[in-house]
Structures are given as C-alpha cells and as structure tokens.
CSV table of C-alpha atoms in Angstrom, one decimal:
chain,number,residue,atom,x,y,z
A,214,MET,CA,0.0,0.0,0.0
A,215,ASP,CA,1.1,3.6,-0.8
A,216,LEU,CA,2.6,5.3,2.3
A,217,HIS,CA,0.0,8.1,2.3
A,218,ALA,CA,-2.9,5.7,1.8
A,219,LEU,CA,-1.6,3.6,4.7
A,220,ILE,CA,-1.4,6.7,6.9
A,221,ARG,CA,-5.0,7.7,6.1
A,222,ALA,CA,-6.3,4.2,6.6
A,223,GLU,CA,-4.6,3.9,10.0
A,224,ALA,CA,-5.4,7.4,11.3
A,225,PRO,CA,-8.8,6.6,13.0
A,226,GLN,CA,-7.2,3.7,15.0
A,227,ALA,CA,-4.2,5.9,15.9
A,228,GLU,CA,-6.6,8.5,17.2
A,229,GLN,CA,-8.4,6.1,19.4
A,230,GLN,CA,-5.2,4.5,20.9
A,231,ARG,CA,-3.4,7.9,21.2
A,232,ALA,CA,-0.4,6.5,19.4
A,233,LEU,CA,0.6,5.8,15.8
A,234,THR,CA,0.0,2.3,14.8
A,235,GLU,CA,2.8,-0.2,14.3
A,236,PRO,CA,2.2,-0.4,10.5
A,237,VAL,CA,2.6,3.3,10.1
A,238,LEU,CA,5.7,3.5,12.4
A,239,THR,CA,7.3,0.7,10.4
A,240,ALA,CA,6.5,2.3,7.1
A,241,LEU,CA,7.9,5.7,8.2
A,242,VAL,CA,11.2,4.0,9.1
A,243,ASP,CA,11.2,1.8,6.0
A,244,HIS,CA,10.9,5.0,3.9
A,245,GLY,CA,13.7,6.7,6.0
A,246,VAL,CA,11.4,9.6,7.0
A,247,HIS,CA,12.9,9.7,10.5
A,248,ARG,CA,16.3,10.6,9.1
A,249,LEU,CA,15.4,13.0,6.2
A,250,ILE,CA,17.9,15.6,7.4
A,251,ALA,CA,20.4,13.4,9.2
A,252,PRO,CA,23.9,12.8,7.8
A,253,LYS,CA,24.4,10.1,5.2
A,254,ARG,CA,26.9,8.5,7.6
A,255,TYR,CA,23.9,7.4,9.7
A,256,GLY,CA,21.5,6.5,6.9
A,257,GLY,CA,20.2,10.0,6.5
A,258,ALA,CA,19.1,11.6,3.3
A,259,GLU,CA,20.6,15.1,4.0
A,260,THR,CA,17.4,16.6,2.5
A,261,GLY,CA,17.4,20.4,2.0
A,262,LEU,CA,15.0,22.2,4.4
A,263,PRO,CA,12.6,23.5,1.7
A,264,GLU,CA,12.1,20.0,0.4
A,265,TRP,CA,11.8,18.7,4.0
A,266,SER,CA,9.1,21.3,4.7
A,267,ARG,CA,7.1,20.1,1.7
A,268,THR,CA,7.4,16.4,2.8
A,269,VAL,CA,6.1,17.3,6.3
A,270,GLN,CA,3.2,19.2,4.7
A,271,GLU,CA,2.3,16.2,2.6
A,272,LEU,CA,2.5,13.8,5.5
A,273,SER,CA,0.4,16.1,7.6
A,274,ARG,CA,-2.1,16.3,4.8
A,275,SER,CA,-2.6,12.6,5.2
A,276,ASP,CA,-2.7,12.8,9.0
A,277,ALA,CA,-1.6,15.6,11.4
A,278,SER,CA,-0.2,13.3,14.1
A,279,THR,CA,1.9,11.4,11.6
A,280,GLY,CA,3.2,14.6,10.1
A,281,TRP,CA,4.0,16.0,13.5
A,282,THR,CA,5.8,12.8,14.5
A,283,ALA,CA,7.9,12.9,11.3
A,284,MET,CA,8.6,16.5,11.9
A,285,THR,CA,9.8,16.1,15.4
A,286,THR,CA,11.9,13.0,14.9
A,287,THR,CA,13.6,14.5,11.9
A,288,ILE,CA,14.5,17.6,13.8
A,289,SER,CA,15.8,15.5,16.7
A,290,SER,CA,17.9,13.5,14.2
A,291,SER,CA,19.7,16.7,13.3
A,292,LEU,CA,21.7,16.2,16.5
A,293,ALA,CA,23.7,13.7,14.5
A,294,TRP,CA,25.5,16.6,12.9
A,295,TYR,CA,26.3,18.3,16.2
A,296,LEU,CA,27.4,15.5,18.6
A,297,PRO,CA,31.0,14.4,18.8
A,298,THR,CA,31.5,11.6,16.3
A,299,ASP,CA,31.9,8.8,19.0
A,300,ALA,CA,28.7,9.9,20.7
A,301,ALA,CA,26.8,10.2,17.4
A,302,ASP,CA,28.0,6.7,16.4
A,303,GLU,CA,26.5,5.4,19.7
A,304,VAL,CA,23.2,7.2,19.3
A,305,PHE,CA,22.6,7.0,15.6
A,306,GLY,CA,24.5,3.8,14.7
A,307,ASP,CA,21.3,1.8,14.3
A,308,PRO,CA,19.7,3.4,11.1
A,309,ARG,CA,16.2,2.3,12.2
A,310,ALA,CA,16.4,3.9,15.7
A,311,LEU,CA,14.2,6.9,16.4
A,312,ILE,CA,15.3,9.8,18.6
A,313,ALA,CA,12.9,12.4,20.0
A,314,GLY,CA,12.5,14.7,23.0
A,315,THR,CA,12.2,18.2,24.3
A,316,ALA,CA,14.7,21.1,24.1
A,317,ALA,CA,13.3,23.0,27.1
A,318,PRO,CA,16.1,23.0,29.8
A,319,LEU,CA,14.2,21.3,32.6
A,320,GLY,CA,16.8,18.8,33.6
A,321,ARG,CA,19.3,19.6,36.3
A,322,ALA,CA,22.8,18.2,36.2
A,323,VAL,CA,25.4,17.9,39.0
A,324,GLU,CA,29.0,16.9,38.5
A,325,ALA,CA,29.9,13.2,38.9
A,326,ASP,CA,32.8,11.0,38.2
A,327,GLY,CA,33.2,11.1,34.4
A,328,GLY,CA,30.2,13.3,33.7
A,329,TYR,CA,27.0,14.3,35.3
A,330,ARG,CA,24.0,12.9,37.2
A,331,VAL,CA,20.7,14.4,36.0
A,332,THR,CA,17.2,14.6,37.3
A,333,GLY,CA,14.4,16.2,35.4
A,334,ARG,CA,10.9,16.0,34.0
A,335,TRP,CA,9.8,17.3,30.6
A,336,GLY,CA,6.5,17.8,28.8
A,337,TRP,CA,5.5,17.7,25.1
A,338,GLY,CA,7.6,14.5,24.5
A,339,SER,CA,6.2,13.8,21.1
A,340,ALA,CA,7.3,10.4,19.8
A,341,VAL,CA,9.4,9.7,22.9
A,342,ALA,CA,7.4,6.5,23.5
A,343,TYR,CA,8.6,5.2,20.1
A,344,SER,CA,12.3,6.2,20.5
A,345,SER,CA,15.5,4.4,21.5
A,346,TRP,CA,17.2,7.7,22.6
A,347,ILE,CA,15.6,10.7,24.3
A,348,ILE,CA,16.6,14.3,24.2
A,349,GLY,CA,16.0,16.4,27.3
A,350,GLY,CA,17.2,20.0,27.6
A,351,THR,CA,19.5,20.1,30.7
A,352,ILE,CA,21.2,22.8,32.7
A,353,THR,CA,24.7,21.7,33.4
A,354,PRO,CA,27.5,23.4,35.3
A,355,VAL,CA,28.8,24.7,31.9
A,356,GLY,CA,25.4,25.9,30.7
A,357,PRO,CA,22.3,24.6,28.9
A,358,ARG,CA,22.8,21.5,26.8
A,359,LEU,CA,20.6,19.2,24.6
A,360,ALA,CA,21.4,16.0,26.4
A,361,VAL,CA,20.7,12.5,25.0
A,362,TYR,CA,19.6,9.7,27.3
A,363,PRO,CA,19.1,6.0,26.5
A,364,ARG,CA,15.5,4.8,26.7
A,365,ASN,CA,16.2,2.6,29.7
A,366,ASP,CA,17.0,5.7,31.8
A,367,VAL,CA,13.7,7.4,30.9
A,368,THR,CA,10.3,7.0,32.5
A,369,ILE,CA,7.3,8.0,30.4
A,370,HIS,CA,4.2,9.3,32.2
A,371,ASP,CA,0.8,8.8,30.5
A,372,THR,CA,-0.3,12.5,30.4
A,373,TRP,CA,-1.2,13.1,26.7
A,374,HIS,CA,-5.0,13.4,26.9
A,375,ALA,CA,-5.3,16.3,24.4
A,376,ALA,CA,-7.9,17.8,22.1
A,377,GLY,CA,-5.8,17.3,19.0
A,378,LEU,CA,-2.7,15.6,17.7
A,379,ARG,CA,-3.8,12.8,19.9
A,380,ALA,CA,-1.7,10.1,18.2
A,381,THR,CA,1.6,12.0,18.7
A,382,ALA,CA,2.0,10.4,22.2
A,383,SER,CA,3.4,13.7,23.5
A,384,HIS,CA,3.6,12.5,27.1
A,385,GLU,CA,5.7,13.9,29.9
A,386,PHE,CA,8.9,12.0,30.6
A,387,SER,CA,11.5,12.1,33.3
A,388,VAL,CA,14.9,10.9,34.4
A,389,GLN,CA,16.1,10.3,38.0
A,390,ASP,CA,19.8,10.5,38.8
A,391,ALA,CA,20.7,9.4,35.3
A,392,PHE,CA,24.3,9.3,34.3
A,393,LEU,CA,25.2,11.7,31.4
A,394,PRO,CA,28.6,11.6,29.8
A,395,PRO,CA,29.7,15.0,28.5
A,396,ASP,CA,30.0,13.9,24.9
A,397,ARG,CA,26.2,13.1,24.8
A,398,ALA,CA,25.4,16.8,25.6
A,399,ILE,CA,25.7,19.6,23.1
A,400,TRP,CA,24.6,23.1,22.6
A,401,PRO,CA,24.0,23.7,18.9
A,402,ILE,CA,24.8,27.4,19.0
A,403,GLY,CA,28.4,28.4,18.9
A,404,SER,CA,29.7,24.8,19.1
A,405,THR,CA,32.0,23.0,16.7
A,406,PRO,CA,29.8,20.3,15.0
A,407,GLY,CA,31.0,16.7,14.8
A,408,ILE,CA,30.1,16.8,11.0
A,409,GLU,CA,30.1,20.0,9.0
A,410,GLY,CA,27.2,20.7,6.8
A,411,PRO,CA,24.7,23.4,5.9
A,412,ILE,CA,22.3,22.1,8.6
A,413,THR,CA,24.8,23.3,11.2
A,414,ILE,CA,24.9,26.8,9.8
A,415,PHE,CA,21.1,27.2,9.5
A,416,PRO,CA,19.6,28.9,12.6
A,417,TYR,CA,18.9,25.9,14.8
A,418,PHE,CA,15.9,27.4,16.8
A,419,SER,CA,14.1,28.0,13.5
A,420,PHE,CA,13.9,24.3,12.7
A,421,LEU,CA,10.9,23.7,15.0
A,422,ALA,CA,9.0,26.9,13.9
A,423,ALA,CA,9.3,25.9,10.3
A,424,GLY,CA,8.2,22.4,11.1
A,425,VAL,CA,5.1,23.5,13.1
A,426,ALA,CA,4.1,25.8,10.3
A,427,SER,CA,4.6,23.0,7.8
A,428,VAL,CA,2.3,20.7,9.8
A,429,CYS,CA,-0.4,23.4,9.9
A,430,LEU,CA,-0.2,24.0,6.2
A,431,GLY,CA,-0.7,20.3,5.5
A,432,VAL,CA,-3.7,20.1,7.9
A,433,ALA,CA,-5.3,23.1,6.2
A,434,ARG,CA,-4.7,21.6,2.8
A,435,ARG,CA,-6.5,18.4,4.0
A,436,ALA,CA,-9.4,20.5,5.2
A,437,ILE,CA,-9.8,22.1,1.8
A,438,ASP,CA,-9.7,18.6,0.2
A,439,GLU,CA,-12.4,17.5,2.5
A,440,ILE,CA,-14.7,20.4,2.0
A,441,GLU,CA,-14.3,20.2,-1.8
A,442,ALA,CA,-15.3,16.5,-1.6
A,443,LEU,CA,-18.2,17.2,0.7
A,444,ALA,CA,-19.5,20.1,-1.4
A,445,THR,CA,-20.0,17.9,-4.5
A,446,GLU,CA,-22.1,15.5,-2.5
A,447,LYS,CA,-24.1,17.4,0.1
A,448,THR,CA,-27.4,19.2,-0.2
A,449,PRO,CA,-28.0,20.9,3.1
A,450,GLN,CA,-31.3,20.5,4.9
A,451,TYR,CA,-34.0,22.9,3.6
A,452,ALA,CA,-31.8,23.7,0.6
A,453,THR,CA,-32.5,22.7,-3.0
A,454,THR,CA,-28.9,22.8,-4.4
A,455,ARG,CA,-25.7,21.1,-3.4
A,456,LEU,CA,-23.0,23.1,-1.6
A,457,ALA,CA,-21.0,23.1,-4.7
A,458,GLU,CA,-23.7,25.0,-6.5
A,459,GLN,CA,-24.0,27.7,-3.9
A,460,THR,CA,-22.3,31.0,-4.6
A,461,GLY,CA,-21.3,31.7,-1.0
A,462,VAL,CA,-19.5,28.3,-0.8
A,463,GLN,CA,-17.8,28.9,-4.1
A,464,ILE,CA,-16.4,32.2,-3.0
A,465,GLU,CA,-15.4,30.9,0.4
A,466,LEU,CA,-13.5,28.0,-1.2
A,467,ALA,CA,-11.7,30.3,-3.6
A,468,VAL,CA,-10.6,32.6,-0.7
A,469,MET,CA,-9.4,29.6,1.3
A,470,GLU,CA,-7.3,28.4,-1.6
A,471,ALA,CA,-5.8,31.8,-2.2
A,472,ARG,CA,-4.9,32.3,1.4
A,473,LEU,CA,-3.4,28.9,1.8
A,474,SER,CA,-1.4,29.0,-1.4
A,475,ALA,CA,-0.1,32.5,-0.5
A,476,SER,CA,0.9,31.3,2.9
A,477,ALA,CA,2.7,28.2,1.5
A,478,ALA,CA,4.6,30.5,-0.9
A,479,PHE,CA,5.6,32.9,1.9
A,480,LEU,CA,7.0,30.0,4.0
A,481,HIS,CA,8.8,28.5,1.0
A,482,GLU,CA,10.4,31.9,0.1
A,483,ALA,CA,11.6,32.7,3.6
A,484,LEU,CA,12.8,29.2,4.3
A,485,SER,CA,14.6,29.0,1.0
A,486,THR,CA,16.4,32.3,1.6
A,487,ALA,CA,17.7,31.2,5.0
A,488,TRP,CA,18.7,27.8,3.5
A,489,GLU,CA,20.6,29.4,0.6
A,490,SER,CA,22.7,31.3,3.1
A,491,ALA,CA,23.5,28.0,4.9
A,492,LEU,CA,24.4,26.3,1.6
A,493,HIS,CA,26.9,29.1,0.9
A,494,GLY,CA,28.4,28.7,4.4
A,495,ASP,CA,27.0,32.0,5.7
A,496,PRO,CA,25.0,32.3,8.9
A,497,ALA,CA,21.6,33.9,8.2
A,498,PRO,CA,21.6,37.6,9.1
A,499,ASP,CA,19.1,38.8,11.7
A,500,PRO,CA,16.7,40.2,9.1
A,501,VAL,CA,16.5,36.8,7.3
A,502,LYS,CA,15.9,35.0,10.6
A,503,ALA,CA,13.3,37.5,11.6
A,504,ARG,CA,11.5,37.2,8.3
A,505,LEU,CA,11.5,33.4,8.5
A,506,ARG,CA,10.0,33.5,12.0
A,507,LEU,CA,7.4,36.0,10.8
A,508,ALA,CA,6.5,33.6,8.0
A,509,CYS,CA,6.2,30.7,10.4
A,510,SER,CA,3.9,32.5,12.8
A,511,PHE,CA,1.8,34.2,10.1
A,512,VAL,CA,1.4,31.0,8.1
A,513,THR,CA,0.3,29.1,11.2
A,514,GLY,CA,-2.4,31.6,11.9
A,515,GLU,CA,-3.7,31.5,8.3
A,516,ALA,CA,-3.8,27.7,8.3
A,517,VAL,CA,-5.9,27.8,11.5
A,518,ASP,CA,-8.3,30.3,9.9
A,519,VAL,CA,-8.6,28.3,6.7
A,520,THR,CA,-9.3,25.1,8.5
A,521,GLN,CA,-12.0,26.9,10.6
A,522,ARG,CA,-13.6,28.1,7.5
A,523,ALA,CA,-13.6,24.7,5.9
A,524,PHE,CA,-15.1,23.2,9.1
A,525,ALA,CA,-17.8,25.9,9.2
A,526,ALA,CA,-18.7,25.4,5.5
A,527,GLY,CA,-19.3,21.7,6.2
A,528,GLY,CA,-22.2,22.6,8.5
A,529,GLY,CA,-23.5,19.8,10.7
A,530,SER,CA,-21.6,17.1,8.7
A,531,SER,CA,-18.3,18.5,10.1
A,532,VAL,CA,-19.0,17.6,13.7
A,533,PHE,CA,-19.1,13.8,13.6
A,534,GLU,CA,-16.1,11.6,14.3
A,535,SER,CA,-16.5,10.1,10.8
A,536,SER,CA,-15.6,13.5,9.3
A,537,ALA,CA,-11.9,14.4,8.9
A,538,LEU,CA,-12.9,18.1,9.1
A,539,GLN,CA,-13.4,17.9,12.9
A,540,ARG,CA,-10.0,16.2,13.3
A,541,CYS,CA,-8.4,18.8,11.1
A,542,LEU,CA,-9.9,21.6,13.3
A,543,ARG,CA,-8.7,20.0,16.5
A,544,ASP,CA,-5.3,19.1,15.2
A,545,VAL,CA,-4.4,22.5,13.7
A,546,ASN,CA,-5.5,24.4,16.8
A,547,VAL,CA,-3.4,22.2,19.1
A,548,ALA,CA,-0.3,22.6,16.7
A,549,ALA,CA,-0.8,26.3,16.6
A,550,GLN,CA,-0.6,26.6,20.4
A,551,HIS,CA,3.1,25.9,20.3
A,552,THR,CA,5.1,28.8,21.6
A,553,VAL,CA,7.5,28.8,18.7
A,554,VAL,CA,4.7,30.1,16.4
A,555,SER,CA,3.2,32.4,18.9
A,556,ARG,CA,2.0,35.8,17.7
A,557,ARG,CA,4.6,37.2,20.1
A,558,MET,CA,7.1,36.4,17.4
A,559,LEU,CA,5.6,39.1,15.2
A,560,GLU,CA,6.8,41.7,17.7
A,561,THR,CA,10.4,40.6,17.2
A,562,TYR,CA,10.2,41.2,13.4
A,563,SER,CA,8.7,44.6,13.8
A,564,MET,CA,11.1,45.6,16.5
A,565,LEU,CA,14.1,44.7,14.3
A,566,ARG,CA,12.7,46.6,11.4
A,567,LEU,CA,12.1,49.7,13.6
A,568,GLY,CA,15.6,49.6,15.1
A,569,LEU,CA,14.6,48.6,18.6
A,570,SER,CA,17.3,45.8,19.1
A,571,PRO,CA,15.1,42.8,20.0
A,572,ASP,CA,16.6,39.7,21.6
A,573,MET,CA,17.4,37.3,18.7
A,574,SER,CA,19.2,34.7,20.8
A,575,ARG,CA,16.4,32.1,20.3
A,576,PHE,CA,16.0,32.8,16.6
C-alpha cells in the first residue's frame, strides 16, 4: 500500500489509541522519513530544508499526528550533525532507531565522576514513546545543553490526553539520577559540530518553527480537500442545491485556496532564503531569521483560519467523528498553540525593522 494511503487508513485507530499504529511507524522507518535531514553517515538523506518542509506538509495532509511525528523525529535526528562523532555513532549507529525529546532545559545536572548525574521532567515529549534515545534540555555546570539519554533511563508518564494531535503520544517523561557523559550533551549554538554541513549553519531554533508551520499547512490543505469533496455530495437540509452550486460556498472555497497558497509560498520563500545562506556557508543575518519566523507564525495563523472556514462550510456534517474536518480543526488548533509560532514572534520582526534591538538569541 502507498505510504499516504496507509497513513490515512490507520489514522482513526491511531486517534483512538493515542499513538501511531505499528504499520505506520514501520513504514515511516522503512521510507527513511525519521532521518530525512540526518547525515548520510547514519543512513540519512541530507534533505534540504525547503524539500523537508514540503514532505512534512504532505505527511500532515494525510494525518496531522503522523506529520507531526515525522517533523519532530527528523529535527531530533539533526543532532547527529552536532554531537562528537563517537557519541553520534552510539546514538545513531542503528539506522532504524528513532530519537525524540524536548529542548526545554528542565533537567538539572550535577557533576559526577566522568560526567553528570541528571534529574528532570519534561513535557511535550512527542514520539518519545517510540524512541530508543531521548533528548532532554538540561542545565549543566557549563550551561544549557541538549542531552541525550538511553530509553532505559527514561520514565514515560501517560499524560497526553489532548484535544488534537492525539496520536503523537506527546507524554511527559523524566529521568532520575541518570548518568550523562559530557559527549552526549551539546549546545548547537556556537559549538563545533561533529560533522560539518549546511544544517549546522542554518539557525537551529528556527527548525521547529518551520516544522510546526509546515504541519499546519498540511492540515489546512487536507481541510480544503475534505470540504471540496463534501460540497460535491451534500445538499443541506432545507436547501435545493448542493453546496458546490451555492455562490457563497464557491467564493469561500476560492478565498481559502488563495490564502493557503499564498501562505505556503511565503514560508517557502523565507525558508529558501535562509537555506541558501547556509548552503553558501553563511549564517543567516538577523533580518533573514526574523522574516523566517514572521512567516512561520503568520502561516500558522492563516492555516488555522482556513481550517476553521472549511469546518464551518461543512455545517453539521463536520462535527461527527467520521468527518476528517473535525479532526483537522482539533489538530491544527493544538499545533498552533506551540510557543515557537506564537503571535509574540511578530513583535520581534517589527522591533528589528524599527531599530529597537530585540533579543534574537532564540531565533
């Protein structure tokens, strides 16, 4: 079965069990989706970020939870570029192994013989339950680090009872007095990467923002697909014509398409500009980073609105579990709640343009 057909067929069961199904997880790994942007040394495809974004959009069009899982695991696999080679060989040596986690620095490390002992608890652990290695942002005596822990050191807490993205298994997870060798902890900003490449030049903290925006674009595209299909079939109660024949629906559909297409073009343009800088070995200047983050936040908001409009156009048909429109609505709103695409990001862009020297350290 085609990958996207499989994802769509398995999505209802994944929704019910709050986790991707085994056939979908296996297929994603078989297709190398989890290492799209990882180095070839570890079975990665070294995909350029504009192409990666399009892939995430298409996977999310099939199912938001699957697209989100692909997005987060591929971003996590980018650590293969940054870690010292010996540590990267340990973590990424198995080409089928998944890695996931949370960058928020909620772990606390104290010095120990040969490394650190760490205790911490993190939220939003998308795909951690499927992974062999887990990333947890950790405060160490030398500063914040993205630390990698083996699955055996990690306890997963069943906390992901959410309105949308239900199959991402984004549970909380914790470690208690876990040993962390220094070479399994890296800060991607200002460090010397284990493997050089354009990924290590691209602004690291923009990965996730671009990924979240890509998921939202894919979900909104699915919503348009669904309302187009429904409109050709449905004649609303007390009406004499199908939705497809009603002028108001025709205009609404055209506006949704225009807004979504414009948003996708904006994200592609901003992401491509930053990626071109990385390909030439040049760190993206602040205006380029700010414009990219503007695109990510704006695009996410547009995707939410387009999905809402598609849901509303479907009328009563949209509210049933059998309708993908209700799942699109829930999924896109949960994705858009992520802080990396918050509307607060819009302030940074404007402050930079107006010469007000905003803090760009997390861009």
